[in-house]
Coordinates of C-alpha atoms and ligand atoms in Angstrom, one line a residue:
M1 CA -4.6 7.7 -25.0
S2 CA -3.4 5.3 -27.7
L3 CA 0.1 4.5 -26.3
L4 CA -1.5 3.4 -23.0
S5 CA -3.8 1.1 -24.9
S6 CA -0.8 -0.5 -26.6
I7 CA 0.6 -1.7 -23.3
N8 CA 0.1 -5.4 -22.5
I9 CA -0.7 -5.4 -18.8
E10 CA 0.1 -9.2 -18.7
N11 CA 3.8 -8.5 -19.5
L12 CA 4.8 -5.5 -17.4
P13 CA 8.3 -5.3 -15.9
K14 CA 7.9 -6.5 -12.3
H15 CA 10.7 -4.2 -11.4
L16 CA 11.4 -1.0 -13.2
A17 CA 14.5 1.1 -12.3
I18 CA 15.1 4.6 -13.5
I19 CA 18.3 6.6 -13.6
M20 CA 16.8 10.1 -13.6
D21 CA 19.5 12.1 -15.3
G22 CA 19.8 15.6 -17.0
N23 CA 18.3 18.1 -14.5
G24 CA 21.4 20.3 -14.6
R25 CA 21.5 20.4 -18.4
W26 CA 17.8 21.1 -18.6
A27 CA 18.3 24.1 -16.3
K28 CA 21.3 25.3 -18.3
Q29 CA 19.3 25.2 -21.5
Q30 CA 17.0 27.8 -20.0
G31 CA 19.8 29.9 -18.6
M32 CA 18.9 28.9 -15.1
M33 CA 20.7 27.5 -12.0
R34 CA 21.0 23.7 -11.6
A35 CA 18.6 23.9 -8.6
F36 CA 15.8 24.9 -11.0
G37 CA 16.4 21.7 -12.9
H38 CA 16.2 19.6 -9.8
E39 CA 13.0 21.4 -8.7
N40 CA 11.4 20.6 -12.1
G41 CA 12.7 17.1 -11.9
T42 CA 10.5 16.5 -8.9
K43 CA 7.5 17.0 -11.2
S44 CA 8.6 14.2 -13.4
V45 CA 9.1 12.0 -10.3
K46 CA 5.5 12.6 -9.3
T47 CA 3.9 11.9 -12.7
T48 CA 6.1 8.9 -13.3
V49 CA 5.3 7.4 -9.8
E50 CA 1.6 8.0 -10.4
N51 CA 1.6 6.5 -13.9
C52 CA 3.6 3.4 -12.9
A53 CA 1.1 2.7 -10.1
K54 CA -1.8 3.4 -12.6
I55 CA -0.6 0.8 -15.1
G56 CA 0.3 -1.8 -12.5
I57 CA 4.0 -1.8 -12.1
E58 CA 4.7 -3.5 -8.7
N59 CA 8.2 -2.2 -8.1
L60 CA 9.6 1.1 -9.1
T61 CA 13.1 2.1 -8.1
L62 CA 14.4 5.7 -8.7
Y63 CA 18.1 6.6 -8.5
A64 CA 17.9 9.9 -6.7
F65 CA 21.3 10.4 -5.2
S66 CA 24.5 8.3 -5.6
T67 CA 27.5 7.8 -3.3
E68 CA 29.4 9.7 -5.9
N69 CA 27.0 12.6 -5.8
W70 CA 28.4 13.6 -2.4
N71 CA 31.3 15.0 -4.4
R72 CA 29.2 17.7 -6.0
P73 CA 29.5 21.3 -4.7
K74 CA 28.1 21.6 -1.2
L75 CA 25.5 24.1 -2.3
E76 CA 24.0 21.6 -4.8
V77 CA 24.1 18.8 -2.3
N78 CA 22.2 21.0 0.2
T79 CA 19.6 21.9 -2.4
L80 CA 19.0 18.2 -3.2
M81 CA 18.6 17.3 0.5
K82 CA 16.2 20.2 1.0
L83 CA 14.3 19.1 -2.0
L84 CA 14.1 15.5 -0.7
I85 CA 12.6 16.7 2.6
S86 CA 10.1 19.0 1.0
S87 CA 9.0 16.4 -1.6
L88 CA 8.5 13.8 1.1
K89 CA 6.3 16.2 3.1
K90 CA 4.4 17.3 0.0
E91 CA 3.9 13.8 -1.6
L92 CA 3.0 11.7 1.5
E93 CA -0.6 12.2 0.5
T94 CA 0.0 11.1 -3.1
L95 CA 1.6 7.8 -1.8
V96 CA -1.3 7.2 0.6
I97 CA -4.0 7.9 -2.0
N98 CA -2.4 5.6 -4.5
N99 CA -1.7 2.8 -2.0
I100 CA 2.1 3.1 -2.6
K101 CA 4.7 1.9 -0.1
L102 CA 7.9 3.9 0.3
N103 CA 11.2 2.0 0.6
T104 CA 14.8 3.1 0.5
I105 CA 18.2 1.7 -0.5
G106 CA 21.5 3.2 0.3
N107 CA 23.6 4.5 3.2
L108 CA 20.9 6.6 4.9
E109 CA 23.1 7.4 7.8
K110 CA 25.0 9.8 5.6
L111 CA 21.8 11.9 5.0
P112 CA 21.0 14.9 7.2
K113 CA 19.1 13.9 10.3
S114 CA 16.1 15.9 9.2
A115 CA 15.9 13.9 6.0
Q116 CA 16.3 10.6 7.8
K117 CA 13.5 11.6 10.1
E118 CA 11.2 12.5 7.3
L119 CA 12.0 9.3 5.4
L120 CA 11.2 7.2 8.5
E121 CA 7.9 9.0 8.9
V122 CA 6.8 8.4 5.3
I123 CA 8.0 4.8 5.4
G124 CA 6.1 4.2 8.6
K125 CA 2.9 5.8 7.3
T126 CA 2.9 3.8 4.0
K127 CA 4.2 0.5 5.3
N128 CA 1.0 -1.4 4.8
N129 CA 0.4 -0.1 1.3
T130 CA 0.2 -2.9 -1.3
R131 CA -0.3 -1.5 -4.9
M132 CA 3.4 -0.6 -5.6
T133 CA 6.7 -0.4 -3.8
L134 CA 8.5 2.8 -4.6
T135 CA 12.2 2.5 -3.7
L136 CA 14.3 5.6 -3.5
A137 CA 18.1 5.0 -4.0
L138 CA 19.6 7.6 -1.7
S139 CA 23.3 7.9 -1.0
Y140 CA 23.3 4.6 -3.0
G141 CA 26.3 2.9 -4.6
S142 CA 26.2 -0.6 -5.9
R143 CA 29.8 -1.4 -5.1
E144 CA 29.3 -0.2 -1.5
E145 CA 26.2 -2.3 -1.2
I146 CA 28.0 -5.4 -2.4
I147 CA 31.0 -4.8 -0.1
N148 CA 28.5 -4.5 2.9
A149 CA 26.9 -7.7 1.9
V150 CA 30.3 -9.5 1.6
K151 CA 31.3 -8.2 5.1
N152 CA 28.1 -9.3 6.7
I153 CA 28.4 -12.8 5.1
A154 CA 32.0 -13.1 6.1
T155 CA 31.1 -12.2 9.7
K156 CA 28.4 -15.0 9.7
V157 CA 31.0 -17.5 8.4
K158 CA 33.5 -16.4 11.1
N159 CA 30.8 -16.9 13.8
N160 CA 29.8 -20.3 12.3
I161 CA 26.3 -19.0 11.5
I162 CA 26.7 -20.1 7.9
S163 CA 29.2 -22.3 6.1
I164 CA 31.3 -21.2 3.1
D165 CA 29.7 -23.9 1.0
S166 CA 26.3 -22.5 1.6
I167 CA 27.1 -19.2 0.0
D168 CA 25.1 -18.9 -3.2
E169 CA 23.2 -16.2 -5.2
S170 CA 20.3 -16.4 -2.9
I171 CA 22.5 -15.7 0.2
L172 CA 24.1 -12.8 -1.5
N173 CA 20.7 -11.4 -2.5
K174 CA 19.5 -11.6 1.0
H175 CA 22.4 -9.4 2.2
L176 CA 21.8 -6.6 -0.3
Y177 CA 19.7 -3.5 0.4
T178 CA 17.3 -4.9 -2.3
H179 CA 16.6 -8.2 -0.4
N180 CA 12.9 -7.6 -0.6
L181 CA 12.8 -6.8 -4.3
P182 CA 12.8 -9.0 -7.4
D183 CA 15.6 -8.6 -10.0
V184 CA 15.3 -5.6 -12.3
D185 CA 13.5 -6.2 -15.6
L186 CA 13.9 -2.8 -17.2
V187 CA 16.3 0.1 -16.6
I188 CA 15.5 3.5 -18.2
R189 CA 18.1 6.2 -18.3
T190 CA 17.3 9.7 -19.4
S191 CA 19.5 12.4 -20.8
G192 CA 21.3 10.5 -23.5
E193 CA 24.1 9.1 -21.3
H194 CA 24.7 5.4 -21.9
R195 CA 26.1 4.2 -18.6
I196 CA 25.1 2.7 -15.3
S197 CA 26.9 5.0 -12.8
N198 CA 27.1 2.4 -10.0
F199 CA 23.4 1.5 -10.0
L200 CA 22.2 -2.0 -9.0
L201 CA 25.1 -3.8 -10.6
W202 CA 24.1 -7.2 -9.2
Q203 CA 20.3 -6.8 -9.7
I204 CA 20.6 -5.8 -13.4
A205 CA 22.3 -9.0 -14.5
Y206 CA 19.5 -9.8 -17.0
A207 CA 17.7 -6.4 -17.2
E208 CA 16.7 -4.8 -20.5
F209 CA 18.0 -1.3 -21.1
Y210 CA 16.2 1.7 -22.5
F211 CA 18.3 4.9 -23.1
I212 CA 16.3 7.9 -24.0
D213 CA 17.7 11.3 -25.2
V214 CA 15.3 13.4 -23.1
L215 CA 16.3 15.3 -20.0
W216 CA 14.6 14.1 -16.9
P217 CA 12.4 17.2 -16.3
D218 CA 11.0 16.6 -19.8
F219 CA 10.3 12.9 -19.3
S220 CA 6.6 12.5 -19.8
E221 CA 3.9 9.9 -19.5
E222 CA 4.3 9.1 -23.2
H223 CA 8.0 8.5 -22.8
L224 CA 7.3 6.1 -20.0
Y225 CA 4.8 4.1 -22.1
E226 CA 7.2 4.1 -25.1
A227 CA 9.9 2.5 -22.9
I228 CA 7.5 -0.2 -21.6
I229 CA 6.2 -0.9 -25.1
S230 CA 9.8 -1.3 -26.3
Y231 CA 10.5 -3.7 -23.4
Q232 CA 7.4 -5.7 -24.4
K233 CA 8.7 -6.2 -27.9
R234 CA 11.9 -7.8 -26.8
E235 CA 12.6 -11.5 -26.4
R236 CA 14.3 -12.2 -23.1
R237 CA 16.2 -15.4 -23.6
F238 CA 18.2 -15.8 -20.3
G239 CA 20.9 -17.7 -22.1
K240 CA 18.5 -20.1 -23.9
T241 CA 17.7 -20.2 -27.7
S242 CA 14.8 -18.4 -29.2
E243 CA 13.2 -21.8 -30.0
Q244 CA 13.3 -22.8 -26.4
I245 CA 11.5 -19.7 -25.4
K246 CA 8.6 -20.2 -27.8
Ligands
IPE301 C1 20.2 14.1 -12.2 O1 20.5 15.2 -12.9 C2 20.0 14.3 -10.7 C3 21.0 13.9 -9.9 C4 22.1 13.2 -10.2 C5 20.9 14.2 -8.4 P1 22.0 15.8 -13.0 O2 22.1 16.8 -11.8 O3 23.0 14.7 -13.0 O4 21.9 16.6 -14.3 P2 23.1 16.7 -15.4 O5 23.5 15.3 -15.7 O6 24.2 17.5 -14.8 O7 22.4 17.4 -16.6
IPE302 C1 23.5 9.2 -11.7 O1 23.6 10.4 -12.4 C2 23.0 9.3 -10.4 C3 21.6 9.7 -10.3 C4 20.8 9.8 -11.3 C5 21.1 10.0 -9.0 P1 24.9 11.2 -12.4 O2 24.6 12.4 -13.2 O3 25.5 11.5 -11.1 O4 25.9 10.2 -13.2 P2 27.3 10.4 -13.9 O5 28.2 10.9 -12.9 O6 27.1 11.5 -15.0 O7 27.6 9.1 -14.5
MG303 MG1 23.9 13.7 -14.5

């Protein structure tokens, strides 16, 4: 495949984050219920996870369910939770074969007990895997994450565990759900929407963005490689001048 051979494996994003959007519109286009779109979205999840591991991405984070998504109709929320449980059961083997470690971010306590149990099981069975960390953002909201971090830091200050003066970026980082992950290098959002929807606000401070007008169930291996090739053509200056980078 020619696109794959255009990827420079020396310059991969260390952390790729994807906002998987457009399942509902995909289903509607075919005159089907939204659930049909979500089911087909899981196929894109599987191929994307496998292809990211194949090319050597070390950290992949997928936005699967936001804090705001709890406001969707109950039936749709139930469908998504059932799909999460069945996908975890079905794909444990894929994670094991590919040496992928499962991780989660978000307020898992809000998930149904059966989903929590399945997640803990897959996390446990993949905890020693080393090729790639797959993080699922579930019941995740970036503002909630930051508020939790601030509360935990404030408690430590109150109890004289840390001083106010010692609070810096690294301390805040350590109190986020993503404390074990590097900053995001590349964010991909499908479906043509150009927004962040409360995803990893702190962690994307210097991320590159790639918006693609393809609905998530249609997101293919080629689309993934195109996004990475686009990322590799960019100059990341981090505030410096172009001359300083070269
Ligand atoms: C993304 O697809 C999946 C979730 C947010 C859970 P959507 O369900 O948002 O699909 P659209 O945006 O309505 O097409
Ligand atoms: C963002 O998609 C959340 C996920 C992909 C899980 P939404 O479809 O919920 O985003 P908005 O509400 O259109 O911004
Ligand atoms: Mg959407």
